[in-house]
Amino acid sequence: MSIRVFVPRDTTALALGADAVANRLAREAAARGHSITLVRNGSRGLAWLEPLVEVETPIGRFAYGPVAPNDVTTLLASGLLEGSVAHPLALGLTEEIGYLARQQRLTFARIGITDPLSIEDYRAHTGFYGLEAALQREPQDIVEEVKASGLRGRGGAAFPTGIKWQTVLDTPADQKYIVCNADEGDSGTFADRLVMECDPYMLIEGMAIAGLAVKATQGYIYLRSEYPLAKEILDEAIARAEQAGYLGDNLCGSGRAFHLEVRLGAGAYICGEETSLLESLEGKRGLVRFKPPLPAIEGLFGRPTVVNNVLSLAAVPFILAEGAEAYATHGMGRSRGTLALQLAGNVKRGGLVELAFGTTLRTLMEEFGGGTLSGKPLRAVQVGGPLGAYLPESQWDLPLDYEAFAAESAVLGHGGVVMFDESVDMAEQARFSMEFCKVESCGKCTPCRIGSTRGVEVIDRIRANQNREANLALLHDLCETMVDGSLCAMGGMTPFPVQSALKHFPDDFQRAANGDRS
Amino acid sequence: MNESREWSSQSIQAEINALKHKPGALLPILHALQDRFGFIPSDAVPLIAESLQQTRAEVHGVISFYHHFRTTPPGRHVVQICRAEACQAVGARQLEAHAKARLGIDYHQTTSDREITLEAVYCLGNCACGPSIRVDDSVRGRVTPEAFDALTDELQTRPLEVMG
Ligand SMILES: Cc1cc2nc3c(=O)[nH]c(=O)nc-3n(C[C@H](O)[C@H](O)[C@H](O)COP(=O)(O)O)c2cc1C
Ligand code: SF4
Ligand code: FES
């Protein structure tokens, strides 16, 4: 009988040589007279073990990683195909790897297990149960279920998803839209990418349910152009879902319609902001719109539109299939369910960690992350993307909870956790925050457009030791002006990382640039 | 290269016609043109404007708003270096300096042999295994300066027949 061997095909596995490993495995197994079936699965999200090769055995899947092409010969010789644990790269049963076993995988329950494009695999792992349940229910009922789950938007603003849907449902229109925000621009985040590359039908299902809930028949996935593989996989998944009746004019024979199309962004961070995104989808420059009107009332092409992050929509099939209660039992306070955390930067064991809200940052970085990659002491961590504060050690015991973070002027955002060791120069990081804002500002308002340009100059002067005290005072003022006077969070939050660097790492602003760390 | 990257008014118009019926067609059209020709030829602007009943200034405005679109032909390969924070934390700044010195060009420039155009990018979604770069459509992780040299050597010397 042919043995099933899994070699992931997500961007990270491929970036680390998974194709070469797969080719080598196929060739050498054949040369040894073994019959294997190579499955290109999604990633388990254990990025530091990629490429993570798995072998199916009667007692479960055994894992090996990180596998380089040159390891294949010795892996086969030591009994990889029987699930032997003799090789130094052997990790035992995949499900028992601590990093995975200690997570609460609700949204990411399937990733890495299935072939991302196989509808049969998806169905075999409870796929489309949520959609089938939704087809039996009234729109208002579906919205109630999502409200009861306590789900809050995972794109950054944490707005209750059910309430947003209610507004769209309540607004009459000839056409409504579901727009998935797949712009995932925050550095340190890749959970949306993992959903799209490793479990695309879950997103399709979530969007179809949203369509039923608010009576929208057209959906768009606005995908960043930096994700070519996600585009390829989504396009194929949509085509197959249409073929199988999970998209199109007649969802599962119900007579109800939902159409879906992927649209590519074009390298503009601001197009992750929902109104800028809508402008971009309409074929315009991504200038942020004034609110009101809310997109839920006047969104894409002026019609009521649900704009939700990938992870918000991906959480919905579980909620409909298992019930709101099953989701809401996880979490703390007003943060219900699970959060997809992404460990990135200078981290030994980077990857996706899905946990109920409430774990501390320190637990995450130490027990999961295993400390820094360099082995040097951890110094700062930026949570929530380029607009998120840099947190010093005194804040690492914060529980991962929206309100707890907000109380410290920090944000969870999209769950990115970027770790820096002691070699980081926080004045240089502050400068980058301003530079990024300058590059990515949509230009609509002055505090953001001009403020970020001035911010770079002022930090340069501080680092060059020109009139340091006066320039530090100027930088503080500038930050306040940006916070108070910007139309959106781009200009309004860029000061967060800058101010946190100034507050918690003042020494870095007291020495000259270019390496003088004495 | 299978398809000719030479453009003509006809081939531009064909790409426009295939997409102009879509709601919000401008970005899909610009992507199609850049995918096919490597950049947006200036002659495309009046054709797009005409087809979508917009002004040339509007079309220009959109092209220049988005970092992804380019209006001059790139080299045979486009190499993007991730400049964002997670990659900075594992040496992206050093890699960036190394790459510029090695290729003798800055961002948005092309090597004199026309093989490589260097671009900056802010995150490729490979943040747990940086520094990351993208070469055409494939992402590479854990890119050391040595790995970068090996890669660019390969790009600059590979025989023509195997270029994809
Ligand atoms: C500058 C900026 C960038 C943003 N980028 C993203 C993004 O890449 N993805 C995302 O889902 N939301 C992003 N957001 C948040 C969106 O505006 C919006 O809140 C979100 O898409 C709503 O979906 P949710 O309720 O499911 O989170 C961004 C906001 C700002 C101000
Ligand atoms: S704050 Fe910046 S990005 Fe936001 S609307 Fe103003 S100029 Fe545009
Ligand atoms: S920050 Fe470089 S890949 Fe995300």
XYZ file of C-alpha atoms and ligand atoms in Angstrom:
725
model
C 0.000 0.000 0.000
C 1.165 3.456 -0.801
C 2.356 5.463 2.183
C 1.149 9.051 2.463
C 3.903 11.596 3.003
C 3.101 15.278 3.578
C 5.287 18.191 2.520
C 3.712 21.611 3.073
C 3.272 24.144 0.322
C 2.622 27.430 2.070
C 4.842 30.447 1.434
C 7.090 29.875 4.437
C 7.668 26.178 3.746
C 8.415 27.010 0.123
C 10.666 29.903 1.142
C 12.709 27.382 3.095
C 13.000 24.829 0.306
C 9.937 22.569 0.583
C 9.764 21.932 -3.166
C 13.305 20.641 -3.262
C 12.552 18.392 -0.285
C 9.419 17.050 -1.970
C 11.286 16.303 -5.201
C 14.082 14.595 -3.403
C 11.656 12.482 -1.371
C 9.769 11.337 -4.453
C 12.975 10.438 -6.264
C 14.738 8.646 -3.438
C 11.683 6.759 -2.245
C 11.151 5.470 -5.777
C 14.812 4.510 -6.056
C 14.420 2.448 -2.888
C 11.367 0.738 -4.316
C 8.845 2.382 -1.965
C 5.493 3.496 -3.179
C 4.601 6.841 -1.632
C 1.804 9.308 -2.207
C 3.098 12.812 -1.780
C 0.499 15.217 -0.392
C 1.253 18.925 -0.547
C -0.588 19.953 2.577
C -0.865 23.356 4.197
C 1.444 24.333 7.022
C 0.752 23.423 10.643
C 1.947 26.929 11.449
C 5.090 25.698 13.187
C 7.253 27.926 11.038
C 10.536 27.179 12.754
C 10.169 23.484 11.869
C 9.522 24.103 8.190
C 9.811 22.282 5.947
C 7.966 19.908 8.278
C 7.594 16.493 6.678
C 4.931 14.145 8.001
C 4.318 10.444 7.435
C 0.978 8.771 7.989
C 1.043 5.579 10.086
C -1.697 3.473 11.668
C -1.206 5.285 14.980
C -1.061 8.820 13.606
C 1.133 11.219 11.685
C 4.811 11.438 12.582
C 6.710 14.655 12.027
C 10.266 15.465 10.975
C 11.735 18.890 10.689
C 13.178 21.190 9.698
C 14.109 19.007 6.737
C 16.717 20.106 4.192
C 16.977 18.261 0.866
C 20.225 16.716 2.045
C 18.506 15.134 5.040
C 16.232 13.022 2.883
C 18.711 10.195 2.342
C 19.393 9.614 6.020
C 15.725 10.106 6.924
C 14.670 7.347 4.536
C 17.514 5.109 5.689
C 16.491 5.516 9.319
C 12.904 4.482 8.688
C 11.010 7.705 7.966
C 8.337 5.805 6.063
C 7.537 3.641 9.099
C 7.354 6.642 11.411
C 10.645 5.779 13.074
C 11.868 8.260 15.656
C 15.513 7.297 15.350
C 16.615 10.293 13.270
C 17.743 13.486 15.001
C 15.071 15.420 13.076
C 12.279 13.137 14.314
C 9.664 14.965 16.383
C 7.322 12.093 17.233
C 3.599 12.284 16.664
C 2.704 15.688 15.219
C -0.295 16.147 17.476
C 1.925 15.654 20.515
C 4.420 18.381 19.661
C 4.078 20.664 22.700
C 3.843 23.867 20.683
C 0.810 22.490 18.885
C -0.733 20.460 21.714
C -0.844 23.481 24.045
C -2.848 25.620 21.611
C -6.618 25.991 21.350
C -7.090 25.592 17.674
C -10.620 26.512 16.686
C -10.100 28.542 13.519
C -6.876 26.781 12.662
C -8.116 23.293 13.520
C -7.558 22.033 9.990
C -4.474 23.811 8.749
C -1.632 21.554 7.803
C -3.794 18.479 8.121
C -5.530 18.719 4.789
C -4.666 19.311 1.180
C -5.794 22.959 0.938
C -7.517 22.520 -2.401
C -9.257 19.226 -1.723
C -12.982 19.707 -1.127
C -13.218 16.081 0.018
C -10.573 16.707 2.671
C -12.369 19.851 3.739
C -15.687 18.046 4.048
C -14.084 15.158 5.892
C -12.923 17.654 8.516
C -16.321 19.260 9.201
C -16.028 21.632 6.253
C -19.244 23.357 5.103
C -21.147 22.263 8.231
C -21.488 25.927 9.152
C -22.825 26.862 5.727
C -25.287 23.992 5.765
C -26.504 25.081 9.184
C -26.805 28.683 8.012
C -28.874 27.660 5.003
C -31.480 26.291 7.417
C -31.777 29.580 9.277
C -33.183 33.044 8.816
C -30.725 35.917 8.261
C -31.605 37.476 11.625
C -30.943 34.148 13.322
C -27.481 33.904 11.824
C -26.686 37.431 12.943
C -27.874 36.579 16.477
C -25.595 33.573 16.593
C -22.581 35.672 15.612
C -23.523 38.334 18.157
C -23.842 35.709 20.881
C -20.384 34.356 20.099
C -18.888 37.682 21.168
C -16.680 37.669 18.066
C -14.882 40.987 17.596
C -13.144 41.994 14.407
C -9.668 40.561 14.131
C -8.350 43.207 11.731
C -7.367 45.593 14.486
C -10.286 47.686 15.671
C -12.016 44.804 17.522
C -15.508 45.978 16.626
C -18.239 43.388 17.358
C -18.817 41.490 14.126
C -22.474 40.677 14.807
C -23.358 44.333 15.330
C -21.715 45.302 12.053
C -23.688 42.581 10.279
C -26.910 43.770 11.907
C -26.435 47.242 10.429
C -25.952 45.815 6.961
C -28.916 43.489 7.335
C -31.084 46.392 8.495
C -30.117 48.668 5.598
C -32.302 48.010 2.577
C -30.572 48.073 -0.827
C -30.723 46.547 -4.293
C -27.236 45.160 -3.832
C -25.086 44.487 -0.771
C -21.506 43.309 -0.563
C -19.246 41.220 1.617
C -15.666 42.452 1.408
C -12.907 40.441 2.963
C -9.977 42.527 4.065
C -6.991 40.376 3.120
C -4.545 43.244 2.914
C -2.572 41.893 5.916
C -0.077 44.713 5.835
C 1.222 44.531 9.404
C 4.766 43.335 9.705
C 4.866 40.249 11.867
C 1.520 38.916 10.747
C 0.778 35.971 8.507
C -2.340 34.359 9.970
C -4.545 35.595 7.116
C -2.046 34.199 4.670
C -2.124 30.826 6.432
C -5.919 30.721 6.204
C -5.876 31.548 2.508
C -3.030 29.250 1.562
C -3.789 26.356 3.890
C -7.571 26.337 4.365
C -9.119 28.546 1.677
C -12.557 26.891 1.790
C -12.965 28.056 5.380
C -12.763 31.675 4.223
C -15.075 30.983 1.301
C -17.545 29.344 3.674
C -17.350 32.219 6.153
C -18.019 34.740 3.399
C -20.944 32.762 2.028
C -22.457 32.633 5.523
C -21.968 36.388 5.869
C -23.725 36.801 2.532
C -26.707 34.772 3.749
C -26.780 36.684 7.026
C -27.007 40.155 5.503
C -28.539 39.245 2.123
C -25.479 40.080 0.069
C -24.911 38.156 -3.130
C -21.489 39.400 -4.129
C -18.237 39.113 -2.256
C -14.736 40.384 -2.913
C -11.505 39.319 -1.299
C -9.151 42.293 -1.385
C -5.788 40.568 -1.316
C -2.407 42.249 -1.071
C -0.241 41.818 -4.135
C 2.611 40.630 -1.928
C 0.815 37.269 -1.634
C 0.985 35.717 -5.125
C 0.644 32.172 -3.832
C -2.484 32.990 -1.848
C -3.941 34.477 -5.030
C -3.259 31.324 -6.982
C -4.718 29.063 -4.300
C -7.806 31.220 -3.718
C -8.583 31.479 -7.428
C -8.413 27.714 -7.756
C -10.430 27.120 -4.584
C -13.145 29.513 -5.772
C -13.352 27.753 -9.122
C -13.682 24.377 -7.420
C -16.230 25.645 -4.894
C -18.334 26.992 -7.763
C -18.118 23.648 -9.485
C -19.233 21.874 -6.337
C -22.146 24.249 -5.699
C -20.708 26.004 -2.651
C -20.585 29.289 -4.543
C -22.638 30.620 -7.415
C -26.318 31.056 -8.130
C -27.576 28.110 -6.170
C -25.727 27.480 -2.913
C -26.039 23.783 -2.049
C -29.264 23.634 -4.044
C -30.948 26.240 -1.832
C -31.685 28.648 -4.637
C -29.681 31.353 -2.866
C -26.741 33.033 -4.547
C -23.291 34.107 -3.515
C -20.519 35.044 -5.919
C -16.927 35.612 -4.991
C -13.938 37.200 -6.659
C -10.362 37.956 -5.614
C -9.069 41.463 -6.276
C -5.430 42.389 -5.875
C -4.153 45.408 -4.018
C -1.049 47.117 -5.282
C 1.412 47.586 -2.475
C -0.245 50.296 -0.399
C -0.411 49.720 3.354
C -3.175 52.272 3.754
C -5.477 50.142 1.605
C -5.872 47.899 4.645
C -7.910 50.706 6.194
C -11.444 49.780 5.256
C -12.554 52.936 3.468
C -9.294 53.263 1.579
C -9.759 49.626 0.615
C -13.214 50.360 -0.756
C -11.891 53.259 -2.818
C -9.221 50.954 -4.184
C -11.790 48.267 -5.031
C -13.717 50.926 -6.912
C -10.618 51.553 -9.003
C -9.456 54.758 -7.366
C -6.537 56.013 -5.327
C -6.736 54.642 -1.814
C -7.702 57.870 -0.075
C -9.340 57.363 3.303
C -12.988 58.418 3.422
C -14.561 60.514 6.107
C -16.904 58.565 8.390
C -19.866 58.686 8.613
C -21.285 57.264 6.498
C -20.194 53.880 7.772
C -19.321 51.299 5.120
C -22.093 49.161 6.606
C -24.525 51.774 5.307
C -22.712 53.278 2.327
C -19.788 51.068 1.406
C -18.636 49.630 -1.895
C -20.180 51.548 -4.814
C -22.303 53.307 -2.189
C -24.051 50.103 -1.109
C -24.252 48.521 2.363
C -21.076 46.533 2.808
C -19.656 44.202 5.419
C -15.898 44.712 5.606
C -14.285 42.052 7.745
C -10.815 40.746 8.244
C -9.967 37.233 7.014
C -9.809 35.870 10.553
C -13.165 37.333 11.542
C -14.822 35.652 8.579
C -12.835 32.457 9.106
C -14.160 32.182 12.668
C -17.747 32.149 11.456
C -18.046 28.567 10.106
C -17.068 27.214 13.545
C -19.600 29.464 15.266
C -22.421 28.340 12.991
C -21.431 24.684 13.095
C -20.719 24.373 16.819
C -22.826 27.178 18.215
C -21.969 30.563 19.683
C -21.518 29.089 23.140
C -18.717 26.762 22.034
C -16.798 29.808 20.835
C -17.644 32.172 23.664
C -16.570 29.763 26.420
C -12.997 30.650 25.453
C -11.456 33.953 26.404
C -11.633 36.583 29.135
C -13.746 39.664 29.830
C -15.088 41.161 26.632
C -12.479 39.331 24.534
C -14.229 36.099 23.606
C -12.949 33.126 21.686
C -9.430 32.644 20.484
C -6.798 34.953 19.114
C -4.382 33.999 16.368
C -1.009 35.174 17.597
C 1.924 35.270 15.291
C 5.409 34.995 16.745
C 7.876 36.743 14.501
C 11.147 38.605 14.307
C 14.007 37.541 16.516
C 12.340 34.448 17.928
C 13.621 30.931 18.236
C 10.312 29.201 17.557
C 8.288 31.494 15.355
C 4.894 30.553 14.043
C 1.181 30.642 14.566
C -0.154 30.260 18.105
C -3.926 30.207 18.468
C -4.902 30.698 22.102
C -7.899 31.779 24.108
C -7.548 35.414 25.159
C -5.898 35.913 28.523
C -2.466 34.291 28.262
C 0.384 36.659 29.078
C 2.778 37.975 26.518
C 5.666 36.525 28.483
C 4.207 33.023 28.418
C 3.746 33.355 24.710
C 7.267 34.571 24.032
C 9.016 32.210 26.412
C 7.022 29.004 26.472
C 6.033 29.057 22.852
C 8.672 31.289 21.337
C 11.554 29.874 23.346
C 13.209 33.284 23.583
C 15.250 34.960 20.883
C 16.746 33.330 17.818
C 20.088 34.965 18.489
C 20.136 33.695 22.057
C 20.783 37.244 23.276
C 18.428 38.764 25.846
C 15.059 39.938 24.585
C 14.782 43.709 24.812
C 11.622 44.974 23.145
C 8.530 43.567 21.538
C 6.202 45.275 19.116
C 2.670 43.946 19.286
C -0.018 44.792 16.757
C 1.969 45.806 13.703
C 3.775 48.981 12.693
C 1.271 51.179 14.541
C 1.624 49.211 17.762
C 3.691 50.227 20.781
C 7.076 48.748 21.649
C 6.740 47.024 24.993
C 9.629 46.753 27.467
C 10.019 43.913 29.941
C 7.867 45.638 32.566
C 4.849 45.126 30.298
C 5.373 41.509 29.316
C 3.028 40.251 32.007
C 0.062 41.914 30.360
C -2.667 39.432 29.532
C -3.487 39.217 25.860
C -6.841 40.971 26.025
C -8.104 43.997 24.101
C -8.966 46.040 27.168
C -5.802 45.213 29.125
C -3.687 46.335 26.194
C -5.713 49.477 25.591
C -5.210 50.476 29.232
C -1.454 50.620 28.539
C -1.792 52.555 25.238
C -0.916 49.336 23.485
C -2.872 47.356 20.912
C -3.279 43.702 20.072
C -4.162 44.633 16.525
C -3.995 41.661 14.231
C -1.992 39.613 16.725
C 1.531 40.124 15.405
C 4.248 39.813 18.043
C 7.639 40.976 16.800
C 10.555 40.288 19.119
C 13.856 42.198 19.206
C 17.015 41.259 21.072
C 19.351 43.645 22.861
C 21.099 44.725 19.675
C 18.058 46.794 18.659
C 18.459 50.560 18.534
C 15.084 51.931 19.542
C 15.794 55.385 18.140
C 16.333 53.730 14.784
C 13.036 51.846 15.215
C 11.250 55.087 16.064
C 12.706 56.669 12.959
C 11.446 53.753 10.889
C 7.914 54.188 12.247
C 7.889 57.765 11.013
C 9.515 56.811 7.726
C 6.931 54.087 7.155
C 4.128 56.564 7.785
C 5.733 58.989 5.351
C 5.946 56.318 2.661
C 2.472 54.915 3.258
C 0.361 57.964 4.178
C -2.548 58.464 1.797
C -1.802 62.166 1.937
C -5.266 63.355 2.789
C -4.452 65.129 6.021
C -1.548 67.340 7.017
C -0.636 66.003 10.470
C 0.020 62.606 8.939
C 1.577 63.607 5.630
C 3.766 66.443 6.842
C 4.071 65.256 10.428
C 5.721 62.000 9.456
C 8.201 63.774 7.187
C 9.080 66.168 10.012
C 9.225 63.230 12.408
C 11.972 61.570 10.389
C 13.954 64.808 10.241
C 13.612 65.503 13.936
C 14.695 62.000 14.911
C 17.653 62.305 12.560
C 18.671 65.495 14.333
C 18.312 63.874 17.724
C 20.429 60.977 16.625
C 23.009 63.383 15.200
C 23.074 65.100 18.592
C 21.900 68.444 17.211
C 20.080 70.472 19.792
C 18.923 67.271 21.388
C 16.664 68.553 24.164
C 14.804 71.011 21.959
C 14.328 68.404 19.277
C 13.066 65.834 21.764
C 10.473 68.351 22.925
C 9.556 68.995 19.314
C 9.149 65.275 18.686
C 6.756 64.980 21.629
C 4.669 67.861 20.289
C 4.679 66.425 16.822
C 3.431 63.087 18.126
C 0.588 64.784 19.964
C -0.403 66.727 16.878
C -0.499 63.540 14.834
C -2.549 61.676 17.455
C -5.050 64.507 17.785
C -5.284 65.727 14.222
C -5.208 62.687 11.941
C -8.240 61.358 10.143
C -7.342 57.681 10.522
C -5.141 55.437 12.611
C -2.223 55.639 10.187
C -1.316 59.125 11.316
C -3.174 58.726 14.591
C -1.242 55.701 15.814
C 2.181 56.043 14.217
C 3.154 58.001 17.346
C 2.458 54.925 19.540
C 5.660 53.074 18.667
C 7.581 56.365 18.696
C 6.285 57.509 22.087
C 6.762 54.071 23.618
C 10.357 54.006 22.402
C 10.926 57.470 23.881
C 9.312 56.521 27.158
C 10.740 53.097 27.771
C 14.078 53.275 25.981
C 15.207 56.894 26.478
C 18.891 55.933 26.534
C 18.746 55.020 22.871
C 17.917 58.626 22.069
C 20.792 59.904 24.152
C 23.607 58.492 22.108
C 24.767 59.152 18.613
C 23.614 57.030 15.710
C 25.895 54.526 14.028
C 26.682 52.123 16.724
C 28.016 54.116 19.657
C 26.391 52.128 22.427
C 28.680 53.113 25.294
C 9.974 33.926 -21.828
C 6.921 32.464 -23.521
C 4.889 35.525 -24.171
C 6.381 38.550 -25.797
C 6.813 41.423 -23.376
C 6.812 43.812 -26.321
C 3.708 45.916 -26.189
C 1.581 47.476 -28.872
C -1.593 49.530 -28.802
C -3.508 46.473 -29.926
C -2.184 44.208 -27.199
C -2.829 46.878 -24.589
C -6.361 47.390 -25.847
C -6.965 43.638 -25.783
C -6.067 43.499 -22.088
C -8.315 46.467 -21.385
C -11.231 45.012 -23.311
C -11.008 41.739 -21.427
C -11.577 43.503 -18.110
C -13.272 46.854 -18.653
C -16.759 45.510 -17.972
C -15.863 44.660 -14.381
C -16.994 46.960 -11.598
C -13.934 48.914 -10.453
C -11.960 47.689 -13.446
C -8.984 50.011 -13.218
C -6.774 48.051 -10.832
C -7.430 44.714 -12.534
C -6.494 46.335 -15.862
C -3.297 47.830 -14.486
C -2.326 44.482 -12.984
C -2.999 42.692 -16.247
C -0.837 45.161 -18.162
C 2.014 44.989 -15.701
C 1.862 41.197 -15.533
C 2.065 41.002 -19.272
C 4.528 43.752 -20.125
C 6.441 44.112 -16.876
C 5.321 47.731 -16.497
C 2.551 50.109 -17.542
C 3.565 51.654 -20.860
C 2.748 55.368 -21.013
C 0.725 54.795 -24.171
C -1.674 52.734 -22.085
C -2.884 55.753 -20.141
C -4.993 57.395 -22.882
C -6.338 54.015 -23.970
C -7.434 53.155 -20.433
C -8.860 56.627 -19.882
C -10.879 56.368 -23.066
C -12.145 52.862 -22.319
C -13.182 53.628 -18.752
C -14.411 57.136 -19.505
C -12.046 58.728 -17.064
C -9.540 61.520 -17.511
C -5.886 60.770 -18.140
C -5.076 62.618 -14.957
C -7.275 60.258 -12.971
C -5.588 57.212 -14.457
C -2.152 58.721 -13.829
C -3.141 59.521 -10.290
C -4.056 55.921 -9.628
C -0.887 54.521 -11.200
C 1.308 56.805 -9.147
C -0.585 56.217 -5.894
C 0.285 52.520 -5.733
C 3.864 51.408 -5.079
C 3.382 48.205 -7.031
C 2.871 49.804 -10.423
C 5.865 50.881 -12.436
C 6.048 52.982 -15.551
C 9.485 51.952 -16.787
C 10.573 48.464 -17.837
C 12.213 46.422 -15.074
C 15.147 44.084 -15.464
C 14.635 40.424 -16.228
C 14.077 39.700 -12.553
C 12.604 41.809 -9.803
C 14.146 41.289 -6.388
C 12.270 42.784 -3.445
C 13.842 43.061 -0.030
C 11.583 43.158 2.984
C 12.290 46.283 5.017
C 9.661 45.738 7.709
C 10.131 45.290 11.442
C 10.110 41.515 11.841
C 12.819 41.219 9.231
C 14.731 44.158 10.722
C 14.880 42.169 13.958
C 16.908 39.461 12.227
C 19.218 41.527 10.067
C 17.220 43.005 7.178
C 19.045 46.329 7.436
C 22.383 44.616 6.964
C 20.997 42.537 4.123
C 19.618 45.636 2.445
C 22.978 47.429 2.644
C 24.752 44.336 1.397
C 22.391 43.904 -1.540
C 22.745 47.489 -2.684
C 26.530 47.307 -2.482
C 26.679 43.954 -4.177
C 24.449 44.953 -7.089
C 25.773 48.494 -7.211
C 22.271 49.954 -7.330
C 19.701 51.531 -5.066
C 16.001 50.718 -4.803
C 13.986 51.272 -8.008
C 17.134 50.792 -10.075
C 18.239 48.065 -12.458
C 21.675 46.504 -12.826
C 23.580 47.539 -15.941
C 23.234 44.032 -17.403
C 19.436 44.543 -17.060
C 19.109 41.310 -15.087
C 17.915 42.587 -11.710
C 15.677 45.409 -10.551
C 15.838 46.041 -6.825
C 12.724 47.068 -4.897
C 11.751 47.547 -1.276
C 8.744 45.751 0.130
C 7.046 45.989 3.509
C 6.370 42.444 4.629
C 5.967 39.280 2.606
C 4.147 37.311 5.302
C 7.237 35.241 6.061
C 7.941 37.116 9.274
C 8.786 34.080 11.420
C 11.637 33.131 9.106
C 13.214 36.365 7.895
C 15.072 38.129 6.514
C 12.766 37.639 3.562
C 13.085 38.546 -0.065
C 10.916 37.955 -3.077
C 12.383 37.014 -6.436
C 9.708 37.493 -9.072
C 6.872 35.415 -7.577
C 8.800 33.276 -5.139
C 9.641 34.164 -1.561
C 12.880 33.129 0.154
C 13.438 33.036 3.875
C 16.411 33.253 6.231
C 18.367 35.087 3.553
C 21.945 35.684 4.674
C 24.271 37.929 2.657
C 25.963 34.762 1.352
C 22.650 33.268 0.287
C 21.816 36.540 -1.431
C 25.070 36.429 -3.393
C 24.512 32.835 -4.437
C 21.018 33.685 -5.578
C 21.925 36.773 -7.567
C 24.861 34.952 -9.155
C 22.424 32.348 -10.309
C 19.959 34.925 -11.623
C 22.638 36.819 -13.482
C 24.295 33.816 -15.103
C 21.570 31.307 -15.818
C 21.306 30.390 -19.495
C 18.423 31.930 -21.383
C 16.584 28.711 -22.177
C 15.662 27.920 -18.609
C 14.362 31.341 -17.668
C 10.721 31.058 -16.707
C -3.695 52.047 8.415
C -4.624 50.908 8.639
C -4.331 49.665 8.100
C -5.200 48.587 8.281
N -4.860 47.392 7.744
C -5.711 46.345 7.882
C -5.416 45.098 7.281
O -4.380 44.924 6.622
N -6.296 44.085 7.448
C -7.457 44.241 8.168
O -8.227 43.311 8.248
N -7.745 45.406 8.744
C -6.915 46.460 8.615
N -7.240 47.659 9.190
C -8.527 47.760 9.924
C -9.682 48.032 8.978
O -9.829 49.422 8.789
C -11.021 47.509 9.517
O -11.145 47.879 10.836
C -11.164 46.016 9.432
O -10.952 45.565 8.126
C -12.566 45.610 9.854
O -12.683 44.207 9.891
P -12.867 43.439 11.265
O -13.986 44.110 11.984
O -13.181 42.059 10.881
O -11.597 43.568 12.002
C -6.385 48.756 9.032
C -6.671 49.997 9.582
C -5.799 51.056 9.396
C -6.137 52.378 10.000
S -4.063 59.909 8.825
Fe -2.691 59.662 7.069
S -3.370 57.823 6.051
Fe -5.036 58.455 7.444
S -6.363 59.754 6.194
Fe -4.881 61.121 7.111
S -3.223 61.258 5.594
Fe -4.452 59.493 5.048
S 8.369 41.577 8.064
Fe 9.553 40.716 6.497
S 8.269 39.142 5.825
Fe 7.005 40.105 7.287
